[in-house]
């Protein structure tokens, strides 16, 4: 795994602030911020050094931390590049890194498979709002008794179609064989399936298990246990179980 370091937030306007010769990423709570997970995995899974600066969402200091990182910043994650650029969206982070590090395997080498991976990433970035809204990512606990709506089931069916098609072509364990940005973008989906015991096929569950065993994700989840108290925003009012929850037919 690449060099992943933590640092305090430093105001770029501070005359004492030293220019960075590496990337800086601002992330939210590791246990809850699925977009932060995608952004961080885009570095950590490909041995790209990055300096991590963390903030806690839904706290008064969240707005100030965003402002210190980049005035006017509205969301996390965000990345400052070594050249002084600012990337404020996960898909921008992904495309930038794939161009800056073409030898790290962020995307498949084959042009046809690369196009498929890019399309899967884009669909994840813009879609599956029912699943994301009904089942927020929570890596601290699993919830029992979730009854997926028809809209959530439709999202899961489409996700399974995408996953199965890719895994059938590559043979796994990840979507395109080796881990790529497509897996980084679907990692929070896998964590939702694991955290809510959502109904998926054995093939899809095997892919979820590959994420659960992935070293960078395991590190992210472990670090999330130190991010402070649980966020009441993510309370589901359902019976809690240890994460990950067993699939329905286990």
mmCIF file of C-alpha atoms in Angstrom:
data_model
loop_
_atom_site.group_PDB
_atom_site.id
_atom_site.type_symbol
_atom_site.label_atom_id
_atom_site.label_comp_id
_atom_site.label_asym_id
_atom_site.label_seq_id
_atom_site.Cartn_x
_atom_site.Cartn_y
_atom_site.Cartn_z
ATOM 1 C CA UNK A 1 0.000 0.000 0.000
ATOM 2 C CA UNK A 2 1.204 3.489 -0.781
ATOM 3 C CA UNK A 3 2.187 6.178 1.675
ATOM 4 C CA UNK A 4 -1.006 7.283 3.445
ATOM 5 C CA UNK A 5 -0.382 9.892 6.114
ATOM 6 C CA UNK A 6 -2.611 12.023 8.299
ATOM 7 C CA UNK A 7 -2.027 15.715 8.908
ATOM 8 C CA UNK A 8 -3.717 18.702 10.447
ATOM 9 C CA UNK A 9 -5.628 21.167 8.306
ATOM 10 C CA UNK A 10 -3.358 24.025 7.230
ATOM 11 C CA UNK A 11 -4.677 27.265 5.793
ATOM 12 C CA UNK A 12 -3.072 27.704 2.328
ATOM 13 C CA UNK A 13 -3.184 31.475 2.895
ATOM 14 C CA UNK A 14 -0.992 31.123 5.991
ATOM 15 C CA UNK A 15 2.503 32.472 5.159
ATOM 16 C CA UNK A 16 3.927 29.621 7.220
ATOM 17 C CA UNK A 17 2.161 26.948 5.198
ATOM 18 C CA UNK A 18 4.625 24.976 3.100
ATOM 19 C CA UNK A 19 3.691 24.050 -0.480
ATOM 20 C CA UNK A 20 2.870 20.360 -0.798
ATOM 21 C CA UNK A 21 4.910 18.117 -3.079
ATOM 22 C CA UNK A 22 2.285 15.390 -2.892
ATOM 23 C CA UNK A 23 -1.476 15.094 -3.035
ATOM 24 C CA UNK A 24 -3.724 16.191 -0.181
ATOM 25 C CA UNK A 25 -7.213 14.768 0.268
ATOM 26 C CA UNK A 26 -9.917 16.032 2.601
ATOM 27 C CA UNK A 27 -12.282 13.270 3.692
ATOM 28 C CA UNK A 28 -15.354 13.009 5.895
ATOM 29 C CA UNK A 29 -16.185 10.357 8.490
ATOM 30 C CA UNK A 30 -14.717 7.069 7.307
ATOM 31 C CA UNK A 31 -17.606 5.020 8.665
ATOM 32 C CA UNK A 32 -20.254 7.001 6.798
ATOM 33 C CA UNK A 33 -18.853 8.997 3.872
ATOM 34 C CA UNK A 34 -19.122 6.674 0.893
ATOM 35 C CA UNK A 35 -17.804 9.304 -1.509
ATOM 36 C CA UNK A 36 -14.771 9.862 0.721
ATOM 37 C CA UNK A 37 -14.137 6.116 0.610
ATOM 38 C CA UNK A 38 -14.195 6.162 -3.189
ATOM 39 C CA UNK A 39 -11.796 9.088 -3.330
ATOM 40 C CA UNK A 40 -9.375 7.590 -0.809
ATOM 41 C CA UNK A 41 -9.377 4.149 -2.451
ATOM 42 C CA UNK A 42 -8.417 5.840 -5.716
ATOM 43 C CA UNK A 43 -5.077 6.535 -4.028
ATOM 44 C CA UNK A 44 -4.623 3.759 -1.478
ATOM 45 C CA UNK A 45 -5.478 0.820 -3.717
ATOM 46 C CA UNK A 46 -2.879 1.869 -6.299
ATOM 47 C CA UNK A 47 0.070 2.869 -4.105
ATOM 48 C CA UNK A 48 -0.283 6.584 -4.862
ATOM 49 C CA UNK A 49 1.040 8.689 -1.957
ATOM 50 C CA UNK A 50 -1.485 11.060 -0.428
ATOM 51 C CA UNK A 51 -1.693 13.141 2.719
ATOM 52 C CA UNK A 52 -5.056 12.639 4.411
ATOM 53 C CA UNK A 53 -6.855 15.439 6.200
ATOM 54 C CA UNK A 54 -10.036 14.371 7.960
ATOM 55 C CA UNK A 55 -13.089 16.269 9.120
ATOM 56 C CA UNK A 56 -16.311 15.216 10.819
ATOM 57 C CA UNK A 57 -19.583 15.839 9.018
ATOM 58 C CA UNK A 58 -22.659 17.405 10.644
ATOM 59 C CA UNK A 59 -20.508 19.312 13.121
ATOM 60 C CA UNK A 60 -20.072 23.114 13.303
ATOM 61 C CA UNK A 61 -16.403 22.788 12.335
ATOM 62 C CA UNK A 62 -17.224 20.906 9.124
ATOM 63 C CA UNK A 63 -17.792 24.130 7.174
ATOM 64 C CA UNK A 64 -14.621 25.712 8.559
ATOM 65 C CA UNK A 65 -12.529 22.652 7.731
ATOM 66 C CA UNK A 66 -13.790 22.742 4.160
ATOM 67 C CA UNK A 67 -12.986 26.450 3.913
ATOM 68 C CA UNK A 68 -9.469 25.950 5.269
ATOM 69 C CA UNK A 69 -8.811 23.189 2.754
ATOM 70 C CA UNK A 70 -10.200 25.237 -0.146
ATOM 71 C CA UNK A 71 -12.287 28.415 0.208
ATOM 72 C CA UNK A 72 -15.782 27.833 -1.137
ATOM 73 C CA UNK A 73 -15.500 24.035 -0.974
ATOM 74 C CA UNK A 74 -18.961 22.525 -0.460
ATOM 75 C CA UNK A 75 -18.424 18.760 -0.343
ATOM 76 C CA UNK A 76 -15.939 16.025 0.507
ATOM 77 C CA UNK A 77 -13.806 14.436 -0.705
ATOM 78 C CA UNK A 78 -11.636 17.056 -2.326
ATOM 79 C CA UNK A 79 -8.051 16.790 -3.523
ATOM 80 C CA UNK A 80 -5.274 19.330 -3.926
ATOM 81 C CA UNK A 81 -2.791 18.237 -6.574
ATOM 82 C CA UNK A 82 0.980 18.767 -6.311
ATOM 83 C CA UNK A 83 0.672 21.402 -9.025
ATOM 84 C CA UNK A 84 -1.926 23.392 -7.105
ATOM 85 C CA UNK A 85 -5.059 22.103 -8.826
ATOM 86 C CA UNK A 86 -8.277 21.366 -6.951
ATOM 87 C CA UNK A 87 -10.441 18.307 -7.643
ATOM 88 C CA UNK A 88 -13.857 18.511 -6.009
ATOM 89 C CA UNK A 89 -15.632 15.389 -7.271
ATOM 90 C CA UNK A 90 -14.767 11.705 -7.130
ATOM 91 C CA UNK A 91 -15.045 11.166 -10.864
ATOM 92 C CA UNK A 92 -12.689 14.108 -11.447
ATOM 93 C CA UNK A 93 -10.271 12.563 -8.941
ATOM 94 C CA UNK A 94 -10.508 9.211 -10.717
ATOM 95 C CA UNK A 95 -9.911 10.552 -14.221
ATOM 96 C CA UNK A 96 -7.064 12.789 -13.052
ATOM 97 C CA UNK A 97 -5.241 9.933 -11.332
ATOM 98 C CA UNK A 98 -5.752 7.531 -14.233
ATOM 99 C CA UNK A 99 -4.067 10.070 -16.517
ATOM 100 C CA UNK A 100 -1.333 11.019 -14.040
ATOM 101 C CA UNK A 101 -0.442 7.385 -13.224
ATOM 102 C CA UNK A 102 -1.067 5.355 -16.395
ATOM 103 C CA UNK A 103 1.215 2.542 -15.186
ATOM 104 C CA UNK A 104 -0.620 1.860 -11.901
ATOM 105 C CA UNK A 105 -3.507 -0.154 -13.347
ATOM 106 C CA UNK A 106 -6.276 2.226 -12.307
ATOM 107 C CA UNK A 107 -8.159 1.227 -15.461
ATOM 108 C CA UNK A 108 -7.927 -1.925 -17.594
ATOM 109 C CA UNK A 109 -5.177 -1.869 -20.213
ATOM 110 C CA UNK A 110 -7.448 -3.231 -22.951
ATOM 111 C CA UNK A 111 -9.308 -0.372 -24.638
ATOM 112 C CA UNK A 112 -12.640 -2.224 -24.820
ATOM 113 C CA UNK A 113 -12.514 -3.248 -21.165
ATOM 114 C CA UNK A 114 -11.346 0.232 -20.208
ATOM 115 C CA UNK A 115 -14.435 1.703 -21.875
ATOM 116 C CA UNK A 116 -16.625 -0.758 -19.974
ATOM 117 C CA UNK A 117 -14.962 0.179 -16.694
ATOM 118 C CA UNK A 118 -15.383 3.895 -17.366
ATOM 119 C CA UNK A 119 -19.059 3.379 -18.181
ATOM 120 C CA UNK A 120 -19.605 1.384 -14.986
ATOM 121 C CA UNK A 121 -17.911 4.117 -12.965
ATOM 122 C CA UNK A 122 -20.059 6.799 -14.582
ATOM 123 C CA UNK A 123 -23.258 4.823 -13.952
ATOM 124 C CA UNK A 124 -22.346 4.416 -10.293
ATOM 125 C CA UNK A 125 -21.509 8.094 -10.018
ATOM 126 C CA UNK A 126 -24.873 9.241 -11.366
ATOM 127 C CA UNK A 127 -27.218 6.382 -10.516
ATOM 128 C CA UNK A 128 -28.676 4.017 -7.917
ATOM 129 C CA UNK A 129 -30.224 6.834 -5.907
ATOM 130 C CA UNK A 130 -32.871 4.558 -4.358
ATOM 131 C CA UNK A 131 -30.262 2.245 -2.847
ATOM 132 C CA UNK A 132 -28.066 5.106 -1.710
ATOM 133 C CA UNK A 133 -30.978 6.950 -0.116
ATOM 134 C CA UNK A 134 -32.574 3.985 1.648
ATOM 135 C CA UNK A 135 -29.378 2.299 2.823
ATOM 136 C CA UNK A 136 -26.719 4.851 3.816
ATOM 137 C CA UNK A 137 -23.256 3.377 4.226
ATOM 138 C CA UNK A 138 -22.456 2.576 7.849
ATOM 139 C CA UNK A 139 -19.286 0.599 8.566
ATOM 140 C CA UNK A 140 -19.785 0.586 12.346
ATOM 141 C CA UNK A 141 -22.872 -1.583 12.553
ATOM 142 C CA UNK A 142 -25.165 -3.787 10.506
ATOM 143 C CA UNK A 143 -28.942 -3.496 10.496
ATOM 144 C CA UNK A 144 -31.363 -6.400 10.583
ATOM 145 C CA UNK A 145 -34.895 -6.343 9.257
ATOM 146 C CA UNK A 146 -34.496 -4.057 6.251
ATOM 147 C CA UNK A 147 -37.252 -4.584 3.677
ATOM 148 C CA UNK A 148 -35.998 -3.224 0.349
ATOM 149 C CA UNK A 149 -38.458 -1.201 -1.702
ATOM 150 C CA UNK A 150 -39.173 -2.041 -5.324
ATOM 151 C CA UNK A 151 -36.904 0.832 -6.336
ATOM 152 C CA UNK A 152 -34.039 -0.534 -4.223
ATOM 153 C CA UNK A 153 -34.575 -4.026 -5.643
ATOM 154 C CA UNK A 154 -34.453 -2.560 -9.152
ATOM 155 C CA UNK A 155 -31.143 -0.874 -8.335
ATOM 156 C CA UNK A 156 -29.780 -4.147 -6.956
ATOM 157 C CA UNK A 157 -30.885 -6.022 -10.074
ATOM 158 C CA UNK A 158 -29.080 -3.555 -12.326
ATOM 159 C CA UNK A 159 -25.964 -3.701 -10.148
ATOM 160 C CA UNK A 160 -25.988 -7.501 -10.297
ATOM 161 C CA UNK A 161 -26.261 -7.367 -14.090
ATOM 162 C CA UNK A 162 -23.227 -5.089 -14.275
ATOM 163 C CA UNK A 163 -21.196 -7.097 -11.793
ATOM 164 C CA UNK A 164 -22.024 -10.502 -13.287
ATOM 165 C CA UNK A 165 -21.236 -9.380 -16.820
ATOM 166 C CA UNK A 166 -17.835 -8.041 -15.760
ATOM 167 C CA UNK A 167 -16.983 -11.012 -13.541
ATOM 168 C CA UNK A 168 -17.980 -13.495 -16.254
ATOM 169 C CA UNK A 169 -15.556 -11.838 -18.660
ATOM 170 C CA UNK A 170 -12.683 -11.398 -16.211
ATOM 171 C CA UNK A 171 -13.030 -14.432 -13.960
ATOM 172 C CA UNK A 172 -12.737 -12.197 -10.871
ATOM 173 C CA UNK A 173 -12.058 -11.774 -8.072
ATOM 174 C CA UNK A 174 -12.662 -8.125 -8.963
ATOM 175 C CA UNK A 175 -14.708 -6.731 -11.814
ATOM 176 C CA UNK A 176 -11.873 -6.647 -14.328
ATOM 177 C CA UNK A 177 -9.706 -9.298 -12.698
ATOM 178 C CA UNK A 178 -7.272 -7.063 -10.862
ATOM 179 C CA UNK A 179 -8.574 -4.220 -8.705
ATOM 180 C CA UNK A 180 -9.417 -1.077 -10.712
ATOM 181 C CA UNK A 181 -11.193 2.215 -10.163
ATOM 182 C CA UNK A 182 -14.452 0.445 -11.016
ATOM 183 C CA UNK A 183 -14.053 -1.593 -7.837
ATOM 184 C CA UNK A 184 -13.240 1.534 -5.833
ATOM 185 C CA UNK A 185 -16.502 3.094 -6.986
ATOM 186 C CA UNK A 186 -18.580 0.002 -6.203
ATOM 187 C CA UNK A 187 -16.920 -0.677 -2.834
ATOM 188 C CA UNK A 188 -19.536 1.368 -0.905
ATOM 189 C CA UNK A 189 -22.287 -0.563 -2.703
ATOM 190 C CA UNK A 190 -20.693 -3.805 -1.533
ATOM 191 C CA UNK A 191 -20.574 -2.394 2.000
ATOM 192 C CA UNK A 192 -24.275 -1.542 1.849
ATOM 193 C CA UNK A 193 -25.085 -5.107 0.830
ATOM 194 C CA UNK A 194 -22.912 -6.381 3.687
ATOM 195 C CA UNK A 195 -24.350 -3.930 6.206
ATOM 196 C CA UNK A 196 -28.040 -4.413 5.461
ATOM 197 C CA UNK A 197 -28.052 -8.076 4.428
ATOM 198 C CA UNK A 198 -29.536 -7.127 1.072
ATOM 199 C CA UNK A 199 -30.678 -9.979 -1.184
ATOM 200 C CA UNK A 200 -28.136 -10.723 -3.918
ATOM 201 C CA UNK A 201 -26.925 -13.838 -5.697
ATOM 202 C CA UNK A 202 -24.070 -15.987 -4.444
ATOM 203 C CA UNK A 203 -21.930 -14.605 -7.278
ATOM 204 C CA UNK A 204 -22.553 -11.045 -6.152
ATOM 205 C CA UNK A 205 -21.982 -11.992 -2.518
ATOM 206 C CA UNK A 206 -18.609 -13.455 -3.494
ATOM 207 C CA UNK A 207 -17.692 -10.084 -4.957
ATOM 208 C CA UNK A 208 -18.844 -8.391 -1.741
ATOM 209 C CA UNK A 209 -16.594 -10.768 0.203
ATOM 210 C CA UNK A 210 -13.636 -9.815 -2.003
ATOM 211 C CA UNK A 211 -14.134 -6.215 -0.877
ATOM 212 C CA UNK A 212 -14.428 -7.237 2.769
ATOM 213 C CA UNK A 213 -11.039 -8.971 2.437
ATOM 214 C CA UNK A 214 -9.396 -6.073 0.562
ATOM 215 C CA UNK A 215 -6.519 -4.651 2.602
ATOM 216 C CA UNK A 216 -7.097 -0.925 1.977
ATOM 217 C CA UNK A 217 -10.804 -1.202 2.761
ATOM 218 C CA UNK A 218 -10.077 -3.126 5.949
ATOM 219 C CA UNK A 219 -7.678 -0.349 6.975
ATOM 220 C CA UNK A 220 -10.265 2.337 6.169
ATOM 221 C CA UNK A 221 -12.888 0.603 8.286
ATOM 222 C CA UNK A 222 -10.474 0.150 11.202
ATOM 223 C CA UNK A 223 -9.508 3.826 11.110
ATOM 224 C CA UNK A 224 -13.190 4.734 11.063
ATOM 225 C CA UNK A 225 -13.622 3.264 14.521
ATOM 226 C CA UNK A 226 -11.441 6.121 15.834
ATOM 227 C CA UNK A 227 -13.305 8.966 14.104
ATOM 228 C CA UNK A 228 -15.364 9.815 17.180
ATOM 229 C CA UNK A 229 -18.855 8.912 18.391
ATOM 230 C CA UNK A 230 -21.522 7.514 16.114
ATOM 231 C CA UNK A 231 -23.450 9.958 13.960
ATOM 232 C CA UNK A 232 -27.131 9.992 15.016
ATOM 233 C CA UNK A 233 -28.026 10.973 11.445
ATOM 234 C CA UNK A 234 -27.371 7.361 10.435
ATOM 235 C CA UNK A 235 -29.550 5.704 13.094
ATOM 236 C CA UNK A 236 -31.991 3.361 11.329
ATOM 237 C CA UNK A 237 -34.182 2.374 14.293
ATOM 238 C CA UNK A 238 -33.681 -1.320 13.523
ATOM 239 C CA UNK A 239 -32.053 -4.195 15.432
ATOM 240 C CA UNK A 240 -28.264 -3.950 15.290
ATOM 241 C CA UNK A 241 -25.936 -6.765 14.345
ATOM 242 C CA UNK A 242 -22.176 -7.056 14.013
ATOM 243 C CA UNK A 243 -20.859 -5.845 10.668
ATOM 244 C CA UNK A 244 -20.999 -7.521 8.169
ATOM 245 C CA UNK A 245 -24.383 -9.182 8.463
ATOM 246 C CA UNK A 246 -24.818 -12.672 7.036
ATOM 247 C CA UNK A 247 -26.731 -12.891 3.734
ATOM 248 C CA UNK A 248 -30.420 -13.873 4.018
ATOM 249 C CA UNK A 249 -29.851 -17.501 2.973
ATOM 250 C CA UNK A 250 -26.766 -18.091 5.148
#
